[in-house]
Every structure is written in structure tokens, then in C-alpha cells.
PDB file of C-alpha atoms in Angstrom:
ATOM      1  CA  MET A  24      65.307  16.206 131.908  1.00  0.00           C
ATOM      2  CA  ALA A  25      65.564  19.672 133.428  1.00  0.00           C
ATOM      3  CA  ALA A  26      64.430  20.447 136.957  1.00  0.00           C
ATOM      4  CA  HIS A  27      64.148  23.538 139.131  1.00  0.00           C
ATOM      5  CA  SER A  28      63.164  23.533 142.822  1.00  0.00           C
ATOM      6  CA  GLN A  29      62.519  19.776 142.589  1.00  0.00           C
ATOM      7  CA  LYS A  30      59.979  20.259 139.771  1.00  0.00           C
ATOM      8  CA  ILE A  31      60.362  19.077 136.187  1.00  0.00           C
ATOM      9  CA  ILE A  32      60.548  22.119 133.911  1.00  0.00           C
ATOM     10  CA  GLY A  33      61.551  20.380 130.688  1.00  0.00           C
ATOM     11  CA  PHE A  34      62.244  17.034 129.089  1.00  0.00           C
ATOM     12  CA  GLU A  35      63.378  15.477 125.846  1.00  0.00           C
ATOM     13  CA  ILE A  36      63.232  12.063 124.206  1.00  0.00           C
ATOM     14  CA  LEU A  37      65.761  10.788 121.656  1.00  0.00           C
ATOM     15  CA  THR A  38      64.855   7.591 119.814  1.00  0.00           C
ATOM     16  CA  GLN A  39      67.358   4.922 118.811  1.00  0.00           C
ATOM     17  CA  ASN A  40      67.144   6.075 115.189  1.00  0.00           C
ATOM     18  CA  ARG A  41      68.378   9.585 116.132  1.00  0.00           C
ATOM     19  CA  GLU A  42      64.990  11.303 116.070  1.00  0.00           C
ATOM     20  CA  ILE A  43      64.201  13.903 118.714  1.00  0.00           C
ATOM     21  CA  ARG A  44      60.669  12.837 119.590  1.00  0.00           C
ATOM     22  CA  PHE A  45      59.878  15.424 122.278  1.00  0.00           C
ATOM     23  CA  LEU A  46      61.471  18.659 123.456  1.00  0.00           C
ATOM     24  CA  TYR A  47      59.265  20.315 126.053  1.00  0.00           C
ATOM     25  CA  THR A  48      59.726  23.308 128.337  1.00  0.00           C
ATOM     26  CA  HIS A  49      57.148  24.426 130.909  1.00  0.00           C
ATOM     27  CA  THR A  50      55.638  27.794 129.979  1.00  0.00           C
ATOM     28  CA  ASP A  51      57.010  29.440 133.147  1.00  0.00           C
ATOM     29  CA  HIS A  52      60.554  28.560 132.030  1.00  0.00           C
ATOM     30  CA  GLN A  53      60.440  29.294 128.303  1.00  0.00           C
ATOM     31  CA  ARG A  54      62.906  31.811 126.802  1.00  0.00           C
ATOM     32  CA  LYS A  55      65.378  31.111 129.640  1.00  0.00           C
ATOM     33  CA  GLY A  56      67.704  28.640 127.913  1.00  0.00           C
ATOM     34  CA  THR A  57      66.086  25.429 129.178  1.00  0.00           C
ATOM     35  CA  ALA A  58      65.329  23.982 125.727  1.00  0.00           C
ATOM     36  CA  SER A  59      68.769  25.031 124.459  1.00  0.00           C
ATOM     37  CA  ALA A  60      70.411  23.173 127.339  1.00  0.00           C
ATOM     38  CA  LEU A  61      68.278  20.089 126.697  1.00  0.00           C
ATOM     39  CA  LEU A  62      69.135  20.162 122.984  1.00  0.00           C
ATOM     40  CA  GLN A  63      72.837  20.557 123.757  1.00  0.00           C
ATOM     41  CA  GLY A  64      72.621  17.469 125.983  1.00  0.00           C
ATOM     42  CA  LEU A  65      70.984  15.504 123.169  1.00  0.00           C
ATOM     43  CA  GLU A  66      73.714  16.590 120.759  1.00  0.00           C
ATOM     44  CA  GLU A  67      76.432  15.484 123.192  1.00  0.00           C
ATOM     45  CA  THR A  68      74.710  12.114 123.699  1.00  0.00           C
ATOM     46  CA  ALA A  69      74.458  11.615 119.927  1.00  0.00           C
ATOM     47  CA  LYS A  70      78.113  12.532 119.389  1.00  0.00           C
ATOM     48  CA  GLU A  71      79.201  10.074 122.102  1.00  0.00           C
ATOM     49  CA  ALA A  72      77.247   7.378 120.233  1.00  0.00           C
ATOM     50  CA  ASP A  73      79.085   8.406 117.020  1.00  0.00           C
ATOM     51  CA  HIS A  74      75.926   9.657 115.294  1.00  0.00           C
ATOM     52  CA  LYS A  75      76.499  12.179 112.517  1.00  0.00           C
ATOM     53  CA  SER A  76      73.060  13.838 112.549  1.00  0.00           C
ATOM     54  CA  LEU A  77      69.787  14.206 114.459  1.00  0.00           C
ATOM     55  CA  THR A  78      66.255  14.602 113.084  1.00  0.00           C
ATOM     56  CA  PHE A  79      63.654  16.770 114.776  1.00  0.00           C
ATOM     57  CA  SER A  80      60.067  16.719 113.463  1.00  0.00           C
ATOM     58  CA  THR A  81      57.844  19.631 114.463  1.00  0.00           C
ATOM     59  CA  GLY A  82      54.403  19.125 112.998  1.00  0.00           C
ATOM     60  CA  ILE A  83      54.806  19.445 109.246  1.00  0.00           C
ATOM     61  CA  THR A  84      58.428  20.606 109.488  1.00  0.00           C
ATOM     62  CA  VAL A  85      61.371  18.202 109.601  1.00  0.00           C
ATOM     63  CA  ILE A  86      64.751  19.569 110.618  1.00  0.00           C
ATOM     64  CA  LYS A  87      67.927  17.554 110.113  1.00  0.00           C
ATOM     65  CA  LYS A  88      70.958  18.841 111.975  1.00  0.00           C
ATOM     66  CA  ARG A  89      74.518  17.833 111.169  1.00  0.00           C
ATOM     67  CA  LEU A  90      76.694  17.317 114.216  1.00  0.00           C
ATOM     68  CA  THR A  91      80.191  18.758 114.039  1.00  0.00           C
TER      69      THR A  91
END
């Protein structure tokens, strides 16, 4: 979760099967690195759990990212 001035400005959900279910940034905070920071946190969490990849579904698009 990302917060600014005690307000939630973004959040993410990672399922147990390594799927990024949600990655949300409030419109007032888009294009400011919030989503990138959230995604980086998810990647670090996955690496610590020894996962080799994450899956992120966005509508009809499915993105699979290899973790290095």
C-alpha cells in the first residue's frame, strides 16, 4: 500500500499463486512513480519467497515477468 498525507494513494494484491490481482494508483498520483514503487515491492516480496516469475492480467492481456 502507498500513502501520502495519511491517505491511501495506491495498493496492490499478490495472490499465493504469484498473480498480481490489483495494482491501483489514485488519479491524482498517477505518473509520479507510485505504481512503479508498488510493483518493485511486489517483485522483492516474490524474490524473498523464491518465486521465479509473476503474472499480471490486465483485461485481455496477460503479462508474465521473469524475476532476475
